[in-house]
CSV table of C-alpha atoms in Angstrom, one decimal:
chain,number,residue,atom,x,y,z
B,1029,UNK,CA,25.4,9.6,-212.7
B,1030,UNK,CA,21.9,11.5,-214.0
B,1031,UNK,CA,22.6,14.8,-212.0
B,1032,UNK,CA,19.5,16.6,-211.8
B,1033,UNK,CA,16.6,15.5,-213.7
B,1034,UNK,CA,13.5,17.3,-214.7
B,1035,UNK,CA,10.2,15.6,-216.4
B,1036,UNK,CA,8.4,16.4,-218.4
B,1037,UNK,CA,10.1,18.0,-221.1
B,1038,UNK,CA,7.7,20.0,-222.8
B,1039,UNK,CA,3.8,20.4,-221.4
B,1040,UNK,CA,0.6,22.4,-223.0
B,1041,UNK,CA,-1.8,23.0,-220.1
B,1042,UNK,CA,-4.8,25.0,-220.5
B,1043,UNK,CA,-5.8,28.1,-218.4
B,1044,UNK,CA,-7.0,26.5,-214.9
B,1045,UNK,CA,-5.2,23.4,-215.3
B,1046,UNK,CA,-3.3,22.0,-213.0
B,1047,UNK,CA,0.1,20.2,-213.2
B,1048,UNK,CA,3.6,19.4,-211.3
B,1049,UNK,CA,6.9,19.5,-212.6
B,1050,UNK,CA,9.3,17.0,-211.4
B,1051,UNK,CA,13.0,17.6,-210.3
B,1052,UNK,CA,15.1,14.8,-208.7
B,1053,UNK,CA,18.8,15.0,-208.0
B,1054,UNK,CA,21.5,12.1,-207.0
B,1055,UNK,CA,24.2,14.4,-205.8
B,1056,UNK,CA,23.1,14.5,-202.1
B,1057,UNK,CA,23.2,18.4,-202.9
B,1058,UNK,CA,21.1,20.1,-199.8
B,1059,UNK,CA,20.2,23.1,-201.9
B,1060,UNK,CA,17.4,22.9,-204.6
B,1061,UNK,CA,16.4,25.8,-206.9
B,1062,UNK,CA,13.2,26.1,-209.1
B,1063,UNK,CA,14.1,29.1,-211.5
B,1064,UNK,CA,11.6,30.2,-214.8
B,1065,UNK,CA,13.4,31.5,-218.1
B,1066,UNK,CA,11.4,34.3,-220.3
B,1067,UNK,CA,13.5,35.6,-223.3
B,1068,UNK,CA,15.2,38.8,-222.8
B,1069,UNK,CA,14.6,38.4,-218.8
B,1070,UNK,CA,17.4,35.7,-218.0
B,1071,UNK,CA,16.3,33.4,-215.0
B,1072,UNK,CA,14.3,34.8,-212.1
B,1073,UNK,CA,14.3,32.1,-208.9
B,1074,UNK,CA,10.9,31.1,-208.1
B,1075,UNK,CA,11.2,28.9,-204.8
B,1076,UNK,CA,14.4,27.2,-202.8
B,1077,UNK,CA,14.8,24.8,-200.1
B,1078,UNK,CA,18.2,24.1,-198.3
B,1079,UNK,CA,17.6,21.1,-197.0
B,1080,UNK,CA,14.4,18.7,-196.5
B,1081,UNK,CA,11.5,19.9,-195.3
B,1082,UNK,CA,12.5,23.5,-195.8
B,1083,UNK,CA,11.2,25.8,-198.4
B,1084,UNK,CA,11.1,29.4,-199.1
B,1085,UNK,CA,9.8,32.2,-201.9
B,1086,UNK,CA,12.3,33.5,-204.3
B,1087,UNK,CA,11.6,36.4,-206.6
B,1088,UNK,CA,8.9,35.6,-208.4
B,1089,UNK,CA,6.7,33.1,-206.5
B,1090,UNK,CA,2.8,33.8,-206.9
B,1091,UNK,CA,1.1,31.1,-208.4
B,1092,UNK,CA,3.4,28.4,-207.7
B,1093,UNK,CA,4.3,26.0,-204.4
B,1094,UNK,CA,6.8,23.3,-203.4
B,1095,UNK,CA,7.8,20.4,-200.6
B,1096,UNK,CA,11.1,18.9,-200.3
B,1097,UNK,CA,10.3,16.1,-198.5
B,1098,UNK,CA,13.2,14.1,-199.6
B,1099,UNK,CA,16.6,15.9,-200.1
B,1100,UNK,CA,16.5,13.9,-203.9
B,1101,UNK,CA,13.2,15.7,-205.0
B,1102,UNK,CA,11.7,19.1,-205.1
B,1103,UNK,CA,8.6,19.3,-207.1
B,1104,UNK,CA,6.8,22.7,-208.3
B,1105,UNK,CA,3.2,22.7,-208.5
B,1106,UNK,CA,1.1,25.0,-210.6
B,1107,UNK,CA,-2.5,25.2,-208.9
B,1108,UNK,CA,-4.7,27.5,-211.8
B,1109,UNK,CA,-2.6,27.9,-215.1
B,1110,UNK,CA,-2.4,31.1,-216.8
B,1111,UNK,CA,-0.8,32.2,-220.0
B,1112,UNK,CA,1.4,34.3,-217.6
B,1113,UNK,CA,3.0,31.1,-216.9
B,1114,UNK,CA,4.0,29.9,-219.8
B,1115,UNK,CA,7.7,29.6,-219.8
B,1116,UNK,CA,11.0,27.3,-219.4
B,1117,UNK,CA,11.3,26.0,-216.2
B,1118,UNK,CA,14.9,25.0,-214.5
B,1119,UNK,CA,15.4,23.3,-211.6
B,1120,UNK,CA,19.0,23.3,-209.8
B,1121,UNK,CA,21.0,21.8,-207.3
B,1122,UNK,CA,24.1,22.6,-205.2
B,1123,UNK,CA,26.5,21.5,-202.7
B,1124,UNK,CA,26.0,22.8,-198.7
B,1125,UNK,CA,29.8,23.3,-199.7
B,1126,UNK,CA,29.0,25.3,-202.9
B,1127,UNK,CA,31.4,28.7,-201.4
B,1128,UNK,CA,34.3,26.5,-202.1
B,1129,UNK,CA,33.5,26.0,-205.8
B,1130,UNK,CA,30.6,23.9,-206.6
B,1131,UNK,CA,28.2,26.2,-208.2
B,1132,UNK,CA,24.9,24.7,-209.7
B,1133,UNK,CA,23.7,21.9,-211.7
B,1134,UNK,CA,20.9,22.4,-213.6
B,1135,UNK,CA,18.7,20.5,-215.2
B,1136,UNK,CA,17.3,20.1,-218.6
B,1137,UNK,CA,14.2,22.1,-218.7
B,1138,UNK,CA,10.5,21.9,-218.7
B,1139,UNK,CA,9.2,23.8,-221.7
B,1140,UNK,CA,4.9,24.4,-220.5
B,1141,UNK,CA,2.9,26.2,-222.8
B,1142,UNK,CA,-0.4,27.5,-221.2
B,1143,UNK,CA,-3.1,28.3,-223.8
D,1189,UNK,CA,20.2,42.6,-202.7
D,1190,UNK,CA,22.4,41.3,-205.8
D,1191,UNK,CA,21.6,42.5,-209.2
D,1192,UNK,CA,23.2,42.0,-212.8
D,1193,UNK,CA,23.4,43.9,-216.2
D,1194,UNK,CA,24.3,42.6,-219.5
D,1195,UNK,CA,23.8,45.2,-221.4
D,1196,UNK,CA,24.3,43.7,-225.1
D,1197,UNK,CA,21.6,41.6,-225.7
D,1198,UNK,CA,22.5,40.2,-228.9
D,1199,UNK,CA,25.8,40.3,-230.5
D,1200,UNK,CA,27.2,39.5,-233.6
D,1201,UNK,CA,30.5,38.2,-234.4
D,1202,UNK,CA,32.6,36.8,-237.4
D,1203,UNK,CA,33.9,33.5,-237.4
D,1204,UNK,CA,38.0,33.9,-236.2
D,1205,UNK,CA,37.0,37.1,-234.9
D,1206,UNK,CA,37.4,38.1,-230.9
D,1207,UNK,CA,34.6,38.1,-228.6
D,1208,UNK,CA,33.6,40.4,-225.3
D,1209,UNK,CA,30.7,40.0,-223.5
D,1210,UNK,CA,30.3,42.8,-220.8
D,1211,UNK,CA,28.8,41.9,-217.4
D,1212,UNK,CA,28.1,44.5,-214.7
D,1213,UNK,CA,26.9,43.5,-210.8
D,1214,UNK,CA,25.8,45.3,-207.8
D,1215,UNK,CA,26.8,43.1,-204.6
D,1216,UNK,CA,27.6,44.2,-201.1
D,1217,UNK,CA,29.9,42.3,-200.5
D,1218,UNK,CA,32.9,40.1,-202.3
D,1219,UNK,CA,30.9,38.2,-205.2
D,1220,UNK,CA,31.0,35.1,-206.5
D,1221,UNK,CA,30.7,35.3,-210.0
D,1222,UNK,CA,29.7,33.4,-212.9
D,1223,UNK,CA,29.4,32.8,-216.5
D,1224,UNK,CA,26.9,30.1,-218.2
D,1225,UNK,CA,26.1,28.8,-221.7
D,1226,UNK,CA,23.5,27.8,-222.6
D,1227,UNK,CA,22.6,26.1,-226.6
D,1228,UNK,CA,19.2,26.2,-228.2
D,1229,UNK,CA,16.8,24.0,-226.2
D,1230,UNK,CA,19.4,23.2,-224.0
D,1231,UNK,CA,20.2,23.6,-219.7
D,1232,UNK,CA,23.0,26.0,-218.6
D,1233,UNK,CA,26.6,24.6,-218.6
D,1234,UNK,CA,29.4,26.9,-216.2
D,1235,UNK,CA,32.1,28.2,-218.2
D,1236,UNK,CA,34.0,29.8,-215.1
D,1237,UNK,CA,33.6,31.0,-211.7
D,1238,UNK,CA,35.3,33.7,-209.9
D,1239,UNK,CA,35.6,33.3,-205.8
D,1240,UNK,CA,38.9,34.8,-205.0
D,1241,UNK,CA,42.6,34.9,-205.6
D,1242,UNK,CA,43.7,35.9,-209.2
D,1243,UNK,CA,41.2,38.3,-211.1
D,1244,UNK,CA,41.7,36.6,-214.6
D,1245,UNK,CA,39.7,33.6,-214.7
D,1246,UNK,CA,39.8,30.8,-217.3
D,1247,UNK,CA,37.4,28.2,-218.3
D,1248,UNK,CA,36.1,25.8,-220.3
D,1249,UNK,CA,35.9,26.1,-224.3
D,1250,UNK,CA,38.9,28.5,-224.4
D,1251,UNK,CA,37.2,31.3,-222.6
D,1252,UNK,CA,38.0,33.8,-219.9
D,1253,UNK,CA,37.0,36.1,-217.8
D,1254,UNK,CA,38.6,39.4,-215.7
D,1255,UNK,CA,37.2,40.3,-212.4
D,1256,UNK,CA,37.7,44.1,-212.1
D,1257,UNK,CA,36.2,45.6,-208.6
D,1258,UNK,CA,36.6,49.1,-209.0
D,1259,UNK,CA,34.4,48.9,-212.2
D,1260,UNK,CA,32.1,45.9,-210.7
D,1261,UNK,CA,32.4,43.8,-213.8
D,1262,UNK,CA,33.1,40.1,-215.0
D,1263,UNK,CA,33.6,40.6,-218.6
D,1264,UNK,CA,33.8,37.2,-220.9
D,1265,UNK,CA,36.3,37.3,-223.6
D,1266,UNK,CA,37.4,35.1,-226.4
D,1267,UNK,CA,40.4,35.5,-228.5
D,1268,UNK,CA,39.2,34.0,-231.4
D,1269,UNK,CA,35.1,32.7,-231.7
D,1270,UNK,CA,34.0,29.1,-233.2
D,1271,UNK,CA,30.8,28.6,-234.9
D,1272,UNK,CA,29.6,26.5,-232.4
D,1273,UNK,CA,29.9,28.9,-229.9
D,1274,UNK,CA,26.7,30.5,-231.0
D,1275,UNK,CA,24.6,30.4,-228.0
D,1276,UNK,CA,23.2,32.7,-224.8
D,1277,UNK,CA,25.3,33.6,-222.5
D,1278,UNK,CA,24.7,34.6,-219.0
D,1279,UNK,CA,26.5,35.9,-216.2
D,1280,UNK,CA,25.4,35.4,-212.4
D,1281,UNK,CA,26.6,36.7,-208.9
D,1282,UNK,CA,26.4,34.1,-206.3
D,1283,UNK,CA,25.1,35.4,-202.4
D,1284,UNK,CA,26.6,32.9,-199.6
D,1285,UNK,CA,23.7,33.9,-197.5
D,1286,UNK,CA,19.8,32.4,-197.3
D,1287,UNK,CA,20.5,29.6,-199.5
D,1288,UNK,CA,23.9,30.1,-201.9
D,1289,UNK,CA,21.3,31.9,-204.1
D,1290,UNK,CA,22.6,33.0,-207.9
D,1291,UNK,CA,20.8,36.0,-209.7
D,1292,UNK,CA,21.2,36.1,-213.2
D,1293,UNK,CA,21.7,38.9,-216.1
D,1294,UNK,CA,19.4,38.8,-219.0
D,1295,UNK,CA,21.8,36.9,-221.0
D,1296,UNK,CA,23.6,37.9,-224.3
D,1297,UNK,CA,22.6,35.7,-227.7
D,1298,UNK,CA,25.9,35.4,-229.5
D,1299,UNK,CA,25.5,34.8,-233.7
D,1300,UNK,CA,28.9,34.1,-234.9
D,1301,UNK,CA,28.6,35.2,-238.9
D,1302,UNK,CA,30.7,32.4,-241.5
């Protein structure tokens, strides 16, 4: 049982580059959460979806987009890299039923260096 | 909209001694609260959850936490701290509305001294 699963691992892009970060789950979990982690800030949510086909802005969501075309994966795609967007990326998943006690799982991280 | 304060961001503790991590949350409503690990270069793990019933929480690795509404807090505690517990910890309110969304606190880095 993977949970949810994030590649790559670590990334150096340069500015302008472009490059998506991958997130699968195997839960059947209808919500999917992309959240980026700067040191002293604690996670800020960049984009959701609660289901397939279904997307929406978080708090912090300029310079980034998603699709969920699948309720397994929701990738997040950087368009024009900047150095502002070097950070840890998480990706999370949880339950339709997560009231009742399911909170998230997360994922590994994607560690992206933009230089 | 749901907010979160941890106001120590780094604390340091002796090995044996007892821990306190304070967490502070703005929520209209009844939260849903939380408290997550996380080691060096690793994800977030969930040591508890609060949703209702009894205000004293317990969870995984010996910790617990109290859920105090008048003072809005979810305070982590430890009676007596590991050296493997070093880590960040961070506490999260939970919204049930426009997708079971979680804002997190800063986080707190713990350094537990030999």
């Amino acid at each position: 049982n993977a949970g949810v699963t994030q590649t790559p691992k670590f990334r150096i892009l340069k500015i302008g580059q472009s490059m998506t970060l991958q997130c699968t789950q195997d839960m059947n979990h209808n919500y999917m959460y992309w959240y980026r982690q700067d040191p002293g800030m604690g996670l800020k949510l960049i984009y959701y979806s609660v289901g397939a086909g279904i997307t929406d802005k978080g708090e912090v969501p300029n310079g980034y987009n998603v699709s969920r075309s699948t309720t397994e994966d929701f990738p997040l795609r950087l368009e024009l890299a900047a150095p502002s967007q070097t950070s840890v990326y998480f990706c999370a998943s949880s339950s339709i039923l997560w009231g009742a006690g399911y909170g998230y799982t997360f994922g590994s991280g994607t560690r992206l260096t933009v230089v | 909209a749901q907010s979160v304060t941890q106001p120590d961001i780094h604390i340091t503790v002796s090995e044996g001694a007892s821990l306190e991590l304070r967490c502070n949350y703005s929520y209209g409503a009844t939260p849903y609260l939380f408290w997550y690990v996380q080691s060096p270069g690793q994800g977030l793990q969930l040591l508890l959850k609060y949703f209702s019933g009894d205000t004293l929480v317990q969870g995984i690795k010996g910790f617990e936490a109290e859920f105090k509404r008048s003072q809005s807090s979810f305070n982590l505690r430890k009676p007596s701290v590991h050296w493997s517990d070093a880590a960040e910890y961070f506490c999260a309110v939970g919204a049930t509305d426009a997708g079971n969304m979680l804002t997190f606190g800063g986080g707190t880095r713990l350094m537990v001294k030999p």
